[in-house]
mmCIF file of C-alpha atoms in Angstrom:
data_model
loop_
_atom_site.group_PDB
_atom_site.id
_atom_site.type_symbol
_atom_site.label_atom_id
_atom_site.label_comp_id
_atom_site.label_asym_id
_atom_site.label_seq_id
_atom_site.Cartn_x
_atom_site.Cartn_y
_atom_site.Cartn_z
ATOM 1 C CA MET K 1 -89.752 -178.282 -188.766
ATOM 2 C CA LYS K 2 -86.685 -176.593 -187.636
ATOM 3 C CA ASN K 3 -86.934 -175.891 -183.862
ATOM 4 C CA PHE K 4 -89.328 -174.189 -183.362
ATOM 5 C CA THR K 5 -89.212 -174.151 -179.525
ATOM 6 C CA ARG K 6 -85.385 -172.396 -180.082
ATOM 7 C CA TYR K 7 -87.034 -169.910 -181.929
ATOM 8 C CA LEU K 8 -89.047 -168.809 -178.916
ATOM 9 C CA LEU K 9 -86.550 -169.106 -176.245
ATOM 10 C CA VAL K 10 -85.120 -166.431 -178.715
ATOM 11 C CA LEU K 11 -88.363 -164.480 -179.621
ATOM 12 C CA LEU K 12 -88.674 -164.292 -175.910
ATOM 13 C CA PHE K 13 -90.554 -160.377 -175.327
ATOM 14 C CA SER K 14 -89.786 -157.934 -172.847
ATOM 15 C CA ILE K 15 -92.281 -155.010 -173.408
ATOM 16 C CA GLY K 16 -90.744 -151.332 -173.716
ATOM 17 C CA CYS K 17 -90.482 -147.733 -174.049
ATOM 18 C CA SER K 18 -88.374 -148.296 -177.747
ATOM 19 C CA SER K 19 -89.633 -146.318 -181.247
ATOM 20 C CA HIS K 20 -92.071 -147.323 -182.828
ATOM 21 C CA SER K 21 -89.664 -148.184 -186.414
ATOM 22 C CA SER K 22 -93.364 -148.023 -188.614
ATOM 23 C CA GLN K 23 -94.078 -144.433 -190.249
ATOM 24 C CA LEU K 24 -98.437 -144.737 -189.462
ATOM 25 C CA SER K 25 -100.727 -142.544 -190.856
ATOM 26 C CA ASP K 26 -102.136 -140.154 -188.438
ATOM 27 C CA GLU K 27 -105.485 -141.481 -189.734
ATOM 28 C CA ILE K 28 -106.672 -144.011 -191.617
ATOM 29 C CA SER K 29 -110.013 -144.263 -193.827
ATOM 30 C CA PHE K 30 -111.364 -146.866 -195.227
ATOM 31 C CA ASP K 31 -114.278 -148.506 -196.575
ATOM 32 C CA PRO K 32 -115.763 -150.782 -195.395
ATOM 33 C CA ASN K 33 -117.799 -152.434 -197.950
ATOM 34 C CA THR K 34 -114.527 -153.421 -199.838
ATOM 35 C CA ASN K 35 -114.375 -157.128 -200.600
ATOM 36 C CA ASP K 36 -110.733 -158.264 -200.890
ATOM 37 C CA ILE K 37 -109.929 -161.444 -199.440
ATOM 38 C CA ILE K 38 -107.123 -161.033 -196.613
ATOM 39 C CA GLN K 39 -103.701 -163.295 -197.561
ATOM 40 C CA LEU K 40 -102.472 -164.288 -194.157
ATOM 41 C CA SER K 41 -99.800 -165.659 -196.179
ATOM 42 C CA ALA K 42 -98.536 -161.747 -196.115
ATOM 43 C CA PHE K 43 -97.419 -161.831 -192.768
ATOM 44 C CA VAL K 44 -97.131 -165.454 -191.521
ATOM 45 C CA GLU K 45 -93.942 -167.193 -192.481
ATOM 46 C CA ASP K 46 -95.023 -170.672 -190.341
ATOM 47 C CA VAL K 47 -97.110 -172.766 -188.352
ATOM 48 C CA GLU K 48 -96.306 -175.078 -185.003
ATOM 49 C CA PHE K 49 -98.868 -177.117 -183.630
ATOM 50 C CA VAL K 50 -98.412 -177.767 -179.720
ATOM 51 C CA ASN K 51 -101.190 -180.160 -178.097
ATOM 52 C CA LEU K 52 -101.895 -179.776 -174.596
ATOM 53 C CA GLU K 53 -101.883 -183.206 -172.750
ATOM 54 C CA PHE K 54 -104.846 -184.062 -171.663
ATOM 55 C CA SER K 55 -105.778 -185.247 -168.034
ATOM 56 C CA ARG K 56 -108.131 -184.576 -165.205
ATOM 57 C CA GLU K 57 -105.378 -182.550 -163.483
ATOM 58 C CA SER K 58 -105.251 -180.785 -166.793
ATOM 59 C CA MET K 59 -108.365 -180.125 -168.460
ATOM 60 C CA ILE K 60 -108.680 -176.577 -170.495
ATOM 61 C CA GLU K 61 -112.033 -175.244 -171.414
ATOM 62 C CA ASN K 62 -110.434 -171.920 -172.973
ATOM 63 C CA ILE K 63 -106.970 -170.550 -173.547
ATOM 64 C CA ASP K 64 -106.924 -166.939 -173.060
ATOM 65 C CA CYS K 65 -102.925 -166.305 -172.465
ATOM 66 C CA ALA K 66 -100.005 -168.032 -173.335
ATOM 67 C CA TYR K 67 -97.058 -167.024 -171.693
ATOM 68 C CA TYR K 68 -93.446 -168.637 -172.654
ATOM 69 C CA PHE K 69 -90.921 -168.913 -169.769
ATOM 70 C CA GLU K 70 -88.000 -171.185 -169.061
ATOM 71 C CA ASP K 71 -89.056 -173.891 -171.333
ATOM 72 C CA LYS K 72 -92.807 -173.479 -169.763
ATOM 73 C CA TYR K 73 -96.242 -173.006 -171.507
ATOM 74 C CA ILE K 74 -98.215 -170.650 -168.847
ATOM 75 C CA ILE K 75 -101.651 -171.028 -170.139
ATOM 76 C CA ALA K 76 -105.097 -168.620 -168.607
ATOM 77 C CA ASP K 77 -108.926 -170.789 -168.331
ATOM 78 C CA LYS K 78 -110.204 -167.439 -167.333
ATOM 79 C CA ARG K 79 -114.168 -169.636 -167.735
ATOM 80 C CA ASN K 80 -112.851 -172.175 -165.376
ATOM 81 C CA ALA K 81 -110.254 -169.496 -163.239
ATOM 82 C CA VAL K 82 -107.390 -171.768 -163.056
ATOM 83 C CA ILE K 83 -103.817 -171.615 -164.560
ATOM 84 C CA MET K 84 -102.035 -174.492 -166.142
ATOM 85 C CA ILE K 85 -97.908 -174.941 -166.916
ATOM 86 C CA PHE K 86 -96.751 -177.512 -169.228
ATOM 87 C CA ASP K 87 -93.782 -177.649 -170.988
ATOM 88 C CA ASN K 88 -92.404 -176.821 -174.619
ATOM 89 C CA LYS K 89 -94.043 -180.304 -176.036
ATOM 90 C CA GLY K 90 -97.441 -179.620 -174.365
ATOM 91 C CA LYS K 91 -96.821 -182.618 -171.064
ATOM 92 C CA PHE K 92 -98.513 -180.503 -168.040
ATOM 93 C CA ILE K 93 -96.507 -180.318 -164.405
ATOM 94 C CA SER K 94 -98.977 -178.450 -162.280
ATOM 95 C CA LYS K 95 -101.783 -176.071 -162.011
ATOM 96 C CA ILE K 96 -102.785 -172.530 -159.483
ATOM 97 C CA ASN K 97 -106.371 -173.659 -158.474
ATOM 98 C CA ARG K 98 -106.490 -171.322 -155.549
ATOM 99 C CA LYS K 99 -110.395 -169.700 -156.028
ATOM 100 C CA GLY K 100 -111.993 -168.662 -152.378
ATOM 101 C CA ARG K 101 -111.926 -165.816 -150.497
ATOM 102 C CA ALA K 102 -108.772 -165.863 -148.802
ATOM 103 C CA ARG K 103 -106.742 -163.054 -148.353
ATOM 104 C CA ASN K 104 -104.174 -165.125 -151.077
ATOM 105 C CA GLU K 105 -107.185 -167.070 -152.802
ATOM 106 C CA TYR K 106 -109.485 -164.915 -156.275
ATOM 107 C CA LEU K 107 -112.687 -165.689 -156.681
ATOM 108 C CA SER K 108 -112.003 -164.490 -160.715
ATOM 109 C CA LEU K 109 -109.748 -164.323 -163.244
ATOM 110 C CA ASP K 110 -110.382 -160.787 -164.778
ATOM 111 C CA GLU K 111 -107.611 -160.248 -166.211
ATOM 112 C CA VAL K 112 -103.593 -162.976 -166.229
ATOM 113 C CA ARG K 113 -100.415 -161.428 -167.060
ATOM 114 C CA PHE K 114 -96.910 -161.563 -166.602
ATOM 115 C CA ASP K 115 -94.053 -160.664 -165.086
ATOM 116 C CA GLU K 116 -90.721 -162.046 -167.093
ATOM 117 C CA LYS K 117 -88.285 -160.034 -165.150
ATOM 118 C CA ASN K 118 -89.215 -161.932 -161.027
ATOM 119 C CA GLY K 119 -91.164 -165.009 -163.360
ATOM 120 C CA GLN K 120 -93.986 -164.350 -161.796
ATOM 121 C CA ILE K 121 -98.104 -164.913 -162.837
ATOM 122 C CA ILE K 122 -99.536 -161.619 -161.765
ATOM 123 C CA ILE K 123 -103.990 -161.388 -161.186
ATOM 124 C CA TYR K 124 -105.974 -159.094 -161.023
ATOM 125 C CA ASP K 125 -109.377 -160.307 -158.972
ATOM 126 C CA ALA K 126 -112.179 -157.697 -160.083
ATOM 127 C CA LYS K 127 -114.797 -159.205 -157.683
ATOM 128 C CA LEU K 128 -112.434 -158.792 -154.916
ATOM 129 C CA GLU K 129 -110.838 -155.608 -156.059
ATOM 130 C CA LYS K 130 -107.009 -156.867 -155.746
ATOM 131 C CA PHE K 131 -104.175 -158.208 -157.695
ATOM 132 C CA LEU K 132 -101.971 -161.421 -156.230
ATOM 133 C CA TYR K 133 -98.675 -162.703 -157.389
ATOM 134 C CA TYR K 134 -97.791 -166.189 -157.845
ATOM 135 C CA THR K 135 -95.036 -167.391 -158.428
ATOM 136 C CA LEU K 136 -94.805 -170.374 -161.000
ATOM 137 C CA ASP K 137 -94.867 -173.212 -158.401
ATOM 138 C CA GLY K 138 -98.359 -171.612 -156.669
ATOM 139 C CA ASN K 139 -97.005 -169.625 -154.130
ATOM 140 C CA CYS K 140 -99.110 -165.941 -153.211
ATOM 141 C CA THR K 141 -95.970 -163.446 -152.679
ATOM 142 C CA LYS K 142 -97.978 -159.969 -152.846
ATOM 143 C CA ILE K 143 -101.395 -158.829 -152.593
ATOM 144 C CA CYS K 144 -102.668 -155.466 -153.542
ATOM 145 C CA GLU K 145 -105.475 -153.943 -152.772
ATOM 146 C CA ILE K 146 -107.162 -151.321 -155.650
ATOM 147 C CA LYS K 147 -107.230 -147.818 -153.714
ATOM 148 C CA GLY K 148 -110.853 -146.577 -153.472
ATOM 149 C CA LYS K 149 -113.196 -149.524 -154.004
ATOM 150 C CA ASN K 150 -116.468 -149.058 -156.155
ATOM 151 C CA ASP K 151 -114.687 -145.758 -157.866
ATOM 152 C CA ARG K 152 -114.186 -147.627 -161.087
ATOM 153 C CA PHE K 153 -114.443 -151.087 -163.019
ATOM 154 C CA PHE K 154 -110.512 -151.939 -165.044
ATOM 155 C CA THR K 155 -112.227 -153.485 -168.277
ATOM 156 C CA ASP K 156 -108.192 -154.730 -168.714
ATOM 157 C CA ILE K 157 -104.706 -154.115 -167.397
ATOM 158 C CA ILE K 158 -101.177 -154.524 -168.358
ATOM 159 C CA ASN K 159 -98.209 -154.431 -166.982
ATOM 160 C CA LEU K 160 -95.548 -151.595 -167.637
ATOM 161 C CA PRO K 161 -91.501 -152.278 -166.975
ATOM 162 C CA ASN K 162 -91.150 -150.048 -164.744
ATOM 163 C CA GLY K 163 -93.741 -152.043 -162.403
ATOM 164 C CA ASN K 164 -96.929 -150.175 -162.922
ATOM 165 C CA PHE K 165 -99.754 -150.888 -164.579
ATOM 166 C CA LEU K 166 -101.754 -149.853 -167.570
ATOM 167 C CA CYS K 167 -105.416 -149.476 -166.576
ATOM 168 C CA TYR K 168 -108.391 -149.271 -169.236
ATOM 169 C CA SER K 169 -111.575 -147.799 -166.131
ATOM 170 C CA TYR K 170 -114.756 -148.046 -167.110
ATOM 171 C CA ILE K 171 -117.733 -147.835 -165.567
ATOM 172 C CA HIS K 172 -120.027 -145.339 -166.945
ATOM 173 C CA GLY K 173 -119.646 -143.082 -164.562
ATOM 174 C CA ASN K 174 -119.704 -139.993 -166.969
ATOM 175 C CA ALA K 175 -123.754 -140.459 -167.612
ATOM 176 C CA SER K 176 -124.605 -140.267 -164.208
ATOM 177 C CA GLY K 177 -122.679 -137.103 -163.140
ATOM 178 C CA GLN K 178 -119.836 -138.500 -161.471
ATOM 179 C CA PRO K 179 -116.486 -137.204 -161.802
ATOM 180 C CA LYS K 180 -114.763 -138.840 -165.247
ATOM 181 C CA THR K 181 -113.837 -142.662 -164.262
ATOM 182 C CA ASP K 182 -113.746 -143.851 -167.517
ATOM 183 C CA GLY K 183 -110.269 -144.159 -170.438
ATOM 184 C CA VAL K 184 -106.815 -145.087 -169.388
ATOM 185 C CA CYS K 185 -105.022 -144.696 -166.930
ATOM 186 C CA GLU K 186 -101.891 -145.335 -165.068
ATOM 187 C CA MET K 187 -101.532 -147.639 -161.561
ATOM 188 C CA THR K 188 -99.179 -148.283 -159.208
ATOM 189 C CA ALA K 189 -98.427 -151.951 -157.721
ATOM 190 C CA GLU K 190 -99.685 -150.451 -154.494
ATOM 191 C CA GLY K 191 -103.418 -150.175 -156.507
ATOM 192 C CA GLU K 192 -102.765 -145.653 -156.827
ATOM 193 C CA ILE K 193 -103.966 -144.370 -159.944
ATOM 194 C CA ILE K 194 -101.238 -141.981 -160.948
ATOM 195 C CA LYS K 195 -102.066 -140.930 -163.979
ATOM 196 C CA TRP K 196 -104.783 -140.416 -166.658
ATOM 197 C CA TYR K 197 -103.670 -140.658 -170.234
ATOM 198 C CA TRP K 198 -106.536 -140.460 -172.432
ATOM 199 C CA THR K 199 -110.563 -140.154 -170.999
ATOM 200 C CA SER K 200 -113.514 -140.930 -172.667
ATOM 201 C CA GLU K 201 -116.827 -138.293 -172.645
ATOM 202 C CA LEU K 202 -119.007 -141.812 -173.704
ATOM 203 C CA VAL K 203 -122.375 -141.980 -172.646
ATOM 204 C CA HIS K 204 -123.550 -145.288 -173.240
ATOM 205 C CA PRO K 205 -124.742 -144.929 -176.819
ATOM 206 C CA THR K 206 -125.628 -148.961 -177.241
ATOM 207 C CA GLN K 207 -126.766 -151.410 -174.706
ATOM 208 C CA THR K 208 -123.294 -154.336 -175.261
ATOM 209 C CA PRO K 209 -120.782 -151.780 -175.774
ATOM 210 C CA ASN K 210 -117.370 -153.541 -176.077
ATOM 211 C CA TYR K 211 -114.259 -152.097 -174.137
ATOM 212 C CA THR K 212 -111.093 -153.085 -173.870
ATOM 213 C CA LEU K 213 -107.698 -152.627 -173.922
ATOM 214 C CA SER K 214 -105.885 -155.080 -175.897
ATOM 215 C CA TYR K 215 -102.166 -156.193 -175.895
ATOM 216 C CA ASN K 216 -100.794 -157.541 -178.514
ATOM 217 C CA PRO K 217 -97.490 -159.416 -179.367
ATOM 218 C CA GLN K 218 -95.467 -156.826 -180.506
ATOM 219 C CA GLY K 219 -95.721 -153.854 -177.218
ATOM 220 C CA GLU K 220 -98.326 -151.650 -178.747
ATOM 221 C CA LEU K 221 -101.500 -150.963 -177.865
ATOM 222 C CA SER K 222 -104.794 -150.975 -178.895
ATOM 223 C CA ILE K 223 -107.903 -149.079 -177.835
ATOM 224 C CA LEU K 224 -111.280 -150.998 -178.560
ATOM 225 C CA CYS K 225 -114.721 -148.992 -177.481
ATOM 226 C CA LEU K 226 -117.527 -147.505 -179.546
ATOM 227 C CA GLU K 227 -115.636 -144.015 -179.272
ATOM 228 C CA MET K 228 -112.722 -144.859 -180.528
ATOM 229 C CA ASP K 229 -110.421 -147.119 -182.477
ATOM 230 C CA ALA K 230 -106.820 -146.482 -182.180
ATOM 231 C CA ASP K 231 -103.326 -148.240 -181.878
ATOM 232 C CA MET K 232 -101.715 -147.037 -179.303
ATOM 233 C CA VAL K 233 -97.969 -147.639 -178.276
ATOM 234 C CA PHE K 234 -96.108 -147.075 -174.829
ATOM 235 C CA GLU K 235 -93.159 -145.017 -175.120
ATOM 236 C CA ASN K 236 -91.272 -142.962 -173.079
ATOM 237 C CA GLU K 237 -93.386 -143.011 -170.348
ATOM 238 C CA GLU K 238 -96.436 -141.599 -172.949
ATOM 239 C CA VAL K 239 -98.855 -143.342 -174.542
ATOM 240 C CA LYS K 240 -99.202 -141.726 -178.128
ATOM 241 C CA ILE K 241 -101.763 -142.482 -180.728
ATOM 242 C CA VAL K 242 -100.114 -144.243 -183.829
ATOM 243 C CA ALA K 243 -102.803 -145.007 -185.633
ATOM 244 C CA ASP K 244 -106.644 -143.441 -185.561
ATOM 245 C CA TYR K 245 -108.980 -145.575 -187.635
ATOM 246 C CA LYS K 246 -111.808 -143.895 -189.761
ATOM 247 C CA PRO K 247 -114.373 -145.992 -191.852
ATOM 248 C CA GLN K 248 -116.247 -144.569 -194.805
ATOM 249 C CA GLY K 249 -119.967 -144.311 -193.302
ATOM 250 C CA ASN K 250 -121.432 -144.343 -190.302
ATOM 251 C CA VAL K 251 -119.939 -145.663 -186.464
ATOM 252 C CA ALA K 252 -121.053 -146.322 -183.178
ATOM 253 C CA ALA K 253 -118.952 -142.715 -182.037
ATOM 254 C CA ASP K 254 -120.840 -140.558 -184.204
ATOM 255 C CA PHE K 255 -123.489 -141.854 -181.896
ATOM 256 C CA SER K 256 -121.648 -141.350 -179.360
ATOM 257 C CA GLY K 257 -124.562 -139.178 -176.343
ATOM 258 C CA ILE K 258 -127.745 -140.096 -176.612
ATOM 259 C CA SER K 259 -129.889 -142.537 -175.472
ATOM 260 C CA ASN K 260 -130.236 -146.357 -176.754
ATOM 261 C CA ALA K 261 -133.706 -146.399 -177.435
ATOM 262 C CA GLU K 262 -132.589 -143.143 -180.296
ATOM 263 C CA TYR K 263 -129.811 -145.454 -180.936
ATOM 264 C CA SER K 264 -131.012 -148.386 -182.278
ATOM 265 C CA GLY K 265 -133.802 -146.270 -184.479
ATOM 266 C CA TRP K 266 -131.100 -143.968 -186.008
ATOM 267 C CA LEU K 267 -129.700 -145.959 -188.611
ATOM 268 C CA ASN K 268 -131.550 -147.361 -192.154
ATOM 269 C CA GLY K 269 -129.514 -149.831 -192.905
ATOM 270 C CA GLU K 270 -126.196 -151.206 -191.478
ATOM 271 C CA TYR K 271 -123.718 -148.847 -189.443
ATOM 272 C CA PHE K 272 -120.554 -150.261 -187.483
ATOM 273 C CA ASN K 273 -120.092 -150.641 -183.960
ATOM 274 C CA SER K 274 -115.667 -150.975 -183.512
ATOM 275 C CA ARG K 275 -113.555 -153.562 -183.590
ATOM 276 C CA PHE K 276 -113.422 -156.805 -181.406
ATOM 277 C CA TYR K 277 -109.620 -157.211 -182.023
ATOM 278 C CA ALA K 278 -106.824 -155.720 -182.829
ATOM 279 C CA CYS K 279 -102.928 -157.865 -183.327
ATOM 280 C CA ASN K 280 -99.856 -156.383 -184.174
ATOM 281 C CA MET K 281 -98.120 -158.289 -186.691
ATOM 282 C CA GLY K 282 -94.557 -157.566 -187.455
ATOM 283 C CA GLN K 283 -95.435 -154.319 -189.609
ATOM 284 C CA TYR K 284 -98.643 -155.141 -190.544
ATOM 285 C CA ILE K 285 -102.091 -154.105 -187.776
ATOM 286 C CA PHE K 286 -104.540 -157.274 -188.255
ATOM 287 C CA SER K 287 -108.373 -156.132 -187.248
ATOM 288 C CA ARG K 288 -111.778 -157.643 -186.475
ATOM 289 C CA TRP K 289 -114.558 -155.373 -186.667
ATOM 290 C CA TRP K 290 -118.521 -155.980 -186.691
ATOM 291 C CA GLY K 291 -121.751 -154.585 -187.223
ATOM 292 C CA ASN K 292 -124.877 -154.352 -186.480
ATOM 293 C CA LYS K 293 -126.755 -156.777 -188.328
ATOM 294 C CA ARG K 294 -126.759 -160.148 -187.233
ATOM 295 C CA GLY K 295 -123.316 -162.145 -189.037
ATOM 296 C CA SER K 296 -121.560 -158.476 -190.262
ATOM 297 C CA GLU K 297 -118.124 -158.756 -189.696
ATOM 298 C CA TYR K 298 -115.045 -158.218 -191.579
ATOM 299 C CA TYR K 299 -111.169 -158.072 -191.393
ATOM 300 C CA THR K 300 -108.628 -155.053 -191.995
ATOM 301 C CA LEU K 301 -104.908 -155.583 -193.098
ATOM 302 C CA TYR K 302 -103.046 -152.793 -192.408
ATOM 303 C CA ASP K 303 -99.622 -152.371 -193.869
ATOM 304 C CA THR K 304 -97.508 -150.221 -191.732
ATOM 305 C CA ARG K 305 -94.778 -149.234 -193.543
ATOM 306 C CA ASN K 306 -96.181 -148.830 -197.025
ATOM 307 C CA ASN K 307 -99.439 -147.437 -195.588
ATOM 308 C CA LYS K 308 -101.960 -149.112 -197.199
ATOM 309 C CA ILE K 309 -105.115 -151.248 -196.409
ATOM 310 C CA ILE K 310 -107.171 -153.799 -197.175
ATOM 311 C CA VAL K 311 -110.256 -154.668 -196.102
ATOM 312 C CA GLY K 312 -112.227 -157.672 -196.663
ATOM 313 C CA ARG K 313 -114.774 -160.257 -195.630
ATOM 314 C CA GLU K 314 -112.787 -163.256 -195.820
ATOM 315 C CA VAL K 315 -109.367 -164.832 -194.770
ATOM 316 C CA ASP K 316 -107.542 -166.889 -196.638
ATOM 317 C CA TYR K 317 -105.353 -169.614 -193.717
ATOM 318 C CA GLN K 318 -103.091 -170.983 -196.448
ATOM 319 C CA LEU K 319 -99.509 -169.791 -195.684
ATOM 320 C CA ALA K 320 -97.373 -169.850 -199.255
ATOM 321 C CA ASN K 321 -95.260 -173.133 -198.156
ATOM 322 C CA GLY K 322 -98.703 -174.952 -199.040
ATOM 323 C CA LYS K 323 -98.957 -175.604 -194.598
ATOM 324 C CA SER K 324 -102.419 -174.536 -193.457
ATOM 325 C CA VAL K 325 -103.744 -172.837 -190.182
ATOM 326 C CA LEU K 326 -107.089 -172.887 -188.419
ATOM 327 C CA PRO K 327 -109.150 -170.170 -186.802
ATOM 328 C CA GLY K 328 -109.451 -170.358 -183.600
ATOM 329 C CA HIS K 329 -113.117 -170.001 -183.115
ATOM 330 C CA ILE K 330 -116.450 -170.279 -185.274
ATOM 331 C CA PHE K 331 -119.581 -168.785 -184.970
ATOM 332 C CA PRO K 332 -122.351 -171.224 -183.839
ATOM 333 C CA LYS K 333 -124.704 -172.486 -186.608
ATOM 334 C CA SER K 334 -122.883 -169.702 -188.613
ATOM 335 C CA LYS K 335 -120.009 -170.216 -191.614
ATOM 336 C CA GLN K 336 -118.191 -167.309 -190.394
ATOM 337 C CA THR K 337 -115.448 -167.551 -188.468
ATOM 338 C CA ARG K 338 -113.434 -165.050 -185.679
ATOM 339 C CA ILE K 339 -109.827 -165.138 -184.704
ATOM 340 C CA LEU K 340 -109.180 -164.599 -181.477
ATOM 341 C CA PRO K 341 -105.116 -164.451 -180.751
ATOM 342 C CA ALA K 342 -104.397 -165.430 -177.101
ATOM 343 C CA VAL K 343 -101.782 -162.576 -175.022
ATOM 344 C CA SER K 344 -99.255 -163.751 -175.152
ATOM 345 C CA ASN K 345 -95.047 -162.282 -174.176
ATOM 346 C CA LEU K 346 -93.709 -163.492 -177.455
ATOM 347 C CA LYS K 347 -92.584 -161.494 -180.065
ATOM 348 C CA ASP K 348 -92.682 -162.369 -183.933
ATOM 349 C CA VAL K 349 -94.731 -165.457 -182.903
ATOM 350 C CA VAL K 350 -98.851 -164.791 -182.407
ATOM 351 C CA ILE K 351 -100.877 -167.951 -180.529
ATOM 352 C CA VAL K 352 -103.979 -168.584 -181.737
ATOM 353 C CA PRO K 353 -105.836 -171.621 -179.912
ATOM 354 C CA ILE K 354 -107.572 -174.077 -181.899
ATOM 355 C CA SER K 355 -111.262 -174.333 -179.721
ATOM 356 C CA HIS K 356 -112.921 -177.385 -179.007
ATOM 357 C CA SER K 357 -115.735 -175.341 -181.291
ATOM 358 C CA VAL K 358 -113.274 -175.533 -184.838
ATOM 359 C CA LEU K 359 -112.229 -179.512 -183.861
ATOM 360 C CA LEU K 360 -116.296 -180.377 -184.123
ATOM 361 C CA SER K 361 -116.833 -178.607 -186.833
ATOM 362 C CA GLU K 362 -117.931 -180.405 -189.908
ATOM 363 C CA LYS K 363 -116.818 -177.646 -191.878
ATOM 364 C CA TYR K 364 -113.023 -177.912 -191.008
ATOM 365 C CA THR K 365 -113.288 -181.656 -190.024
ATOM 366 C CA MET K 366 -110.584 -182.487 -192.723
ATOM 367 C CA GLN K 367 -108.518 -179.765 -192.914
ATOM 368 C CA THR K 368 -108.330 -180.575 -188.716
ATOM 369 C CA LYS K 369 -107.800 -184.349 -189.425
ATOM 370 C CA ALA K 370 -104.775 -183.430 -192.048
ATOM 371 C CA ILE K 371 -103.328 -181.213 -189.358
ATOM 372 C CA LEU K 372 -103.987 -182.073 -185.522
ATOM 373 C CA GLY K 373 -104.159 -186.296 -186.662
ATOM 374 C CA GLU K 374 -106.773 -188.173 -185.119
ATOM 375 C CA ILE K 375 -107.530 -186.363 -181.904
ATOM 376 C CA SER K 376 -110.650 -186.656 -180.392
ATOM 377 C CA PRO K 377 -112.497 -183.078 -179.408
ATOM 378 C CA GLU K 378 -114.346 -184.542 -176.222
ATOM 379 C CA GLU K 379 -110.461 -185.895 -175.066
ATOM 380 C CA SER K 380 -108.014 -183.011 -175.911
ATOM 381 C CA ASN K 381 -107.303 -179.134 -174.286
ATOM 382 C CA PRO K 382 -107.648 -176.663 -177.530
ATOM 383 C CA VAL K 383 -104.301 -176.872 -179.719
ATOM 384 C CA LEU K 384 -101.577 -174.123 -179.233
ATOM 385 C CA GLN K 385 -101.356 -172.825 -182.994
ATOM 386 C CA ILE K 386 -98.143 -171.079 -183.247
ATOM 387 C CA TRP K 387 -97.907 -168.377 -186.068
ATOM 388 C CA ARG K 388 -94.447 -167.256 -186.363
ATOM 389 C CA LEU K 389 -93.947 -164.386 -188.493
ATOM 390 C CA LYS K 390 -92.149 -163.131 -191.250
ATOM 391 C CA LYS K 391 -89.078 -160.678 -190.836
ATOM 392 C CA PHE K 392 -89.526 -157.779 -193.178
#
């Protein structure tokens, strides 16, 4: 295989305000009951695997973010509230583990972003309601407390080129008659909200809502909530909807504003909650959805240039060059798989970590050995699986 690291250096991503090259539809209607098989080879050209060095100092439970900067991988493990740094071959270098209540410490890694311009890691601690800026050697250079504490809760953030943050706030404030606090807003690095781009009218239609502001490798944004399934782009300092998904049949958004009891017993048969994940891959937008029935999930692959969408219950992980890729996670006691790309700063590259659940799965034992060799799940970190996207 060609020197993939050299390729990554060329593709370091800088989120910007350039215009979107694809002609996206304002509204995309599709039938969730379609049973096509989505071919990963449609948009993935090649794959490489990076084994991250395993030791007592470098143990990782889960990879939530995988940034690349100056020949280093910066890996965030939210569950253990630790950030690991490896070289481009996967050799462990150092870690940031500053959990505590001191002013320059954090209690939780609710979101981790990377500022390439200044080479700093940005941590959002929802428990202490503050942002912390760390250098790669672990020095805290800046601390910002969020203004108006307890008025809102940020479920996701994205750092913008101007130094501010794009935030998704969710607190069910609208349901209790409080001022509107749910939606997408821009906040300064000093923790002050300066602009709302979109606010939600949702009044808690389910007991387990799924809300997130999805950052994807191409720079587009995806708002995933029960009231709205749309792909957006931050362009010229504005948030614009470029694709609004309209599944045929009932979705949770149709029932916003009613109580949980009414919502739970409203429909006979299957309805669809929302997208669980969305990721822009070249000219394609790949999404995973779920329904109300156990194990009911499906995928959509939207071709932005040709304005076509494929809906499938399965994904074929075989590439055109004969190589195989592995799904990132597997449902316990289920044959179904889920794809959860890690947040990254790499354009034209998608990082899908291979978790221990895959390494230990009987279903993928042979495939895992063929790809990764005789690797011991009990003595290894999750593996970085790097998809290189096709050029169109």
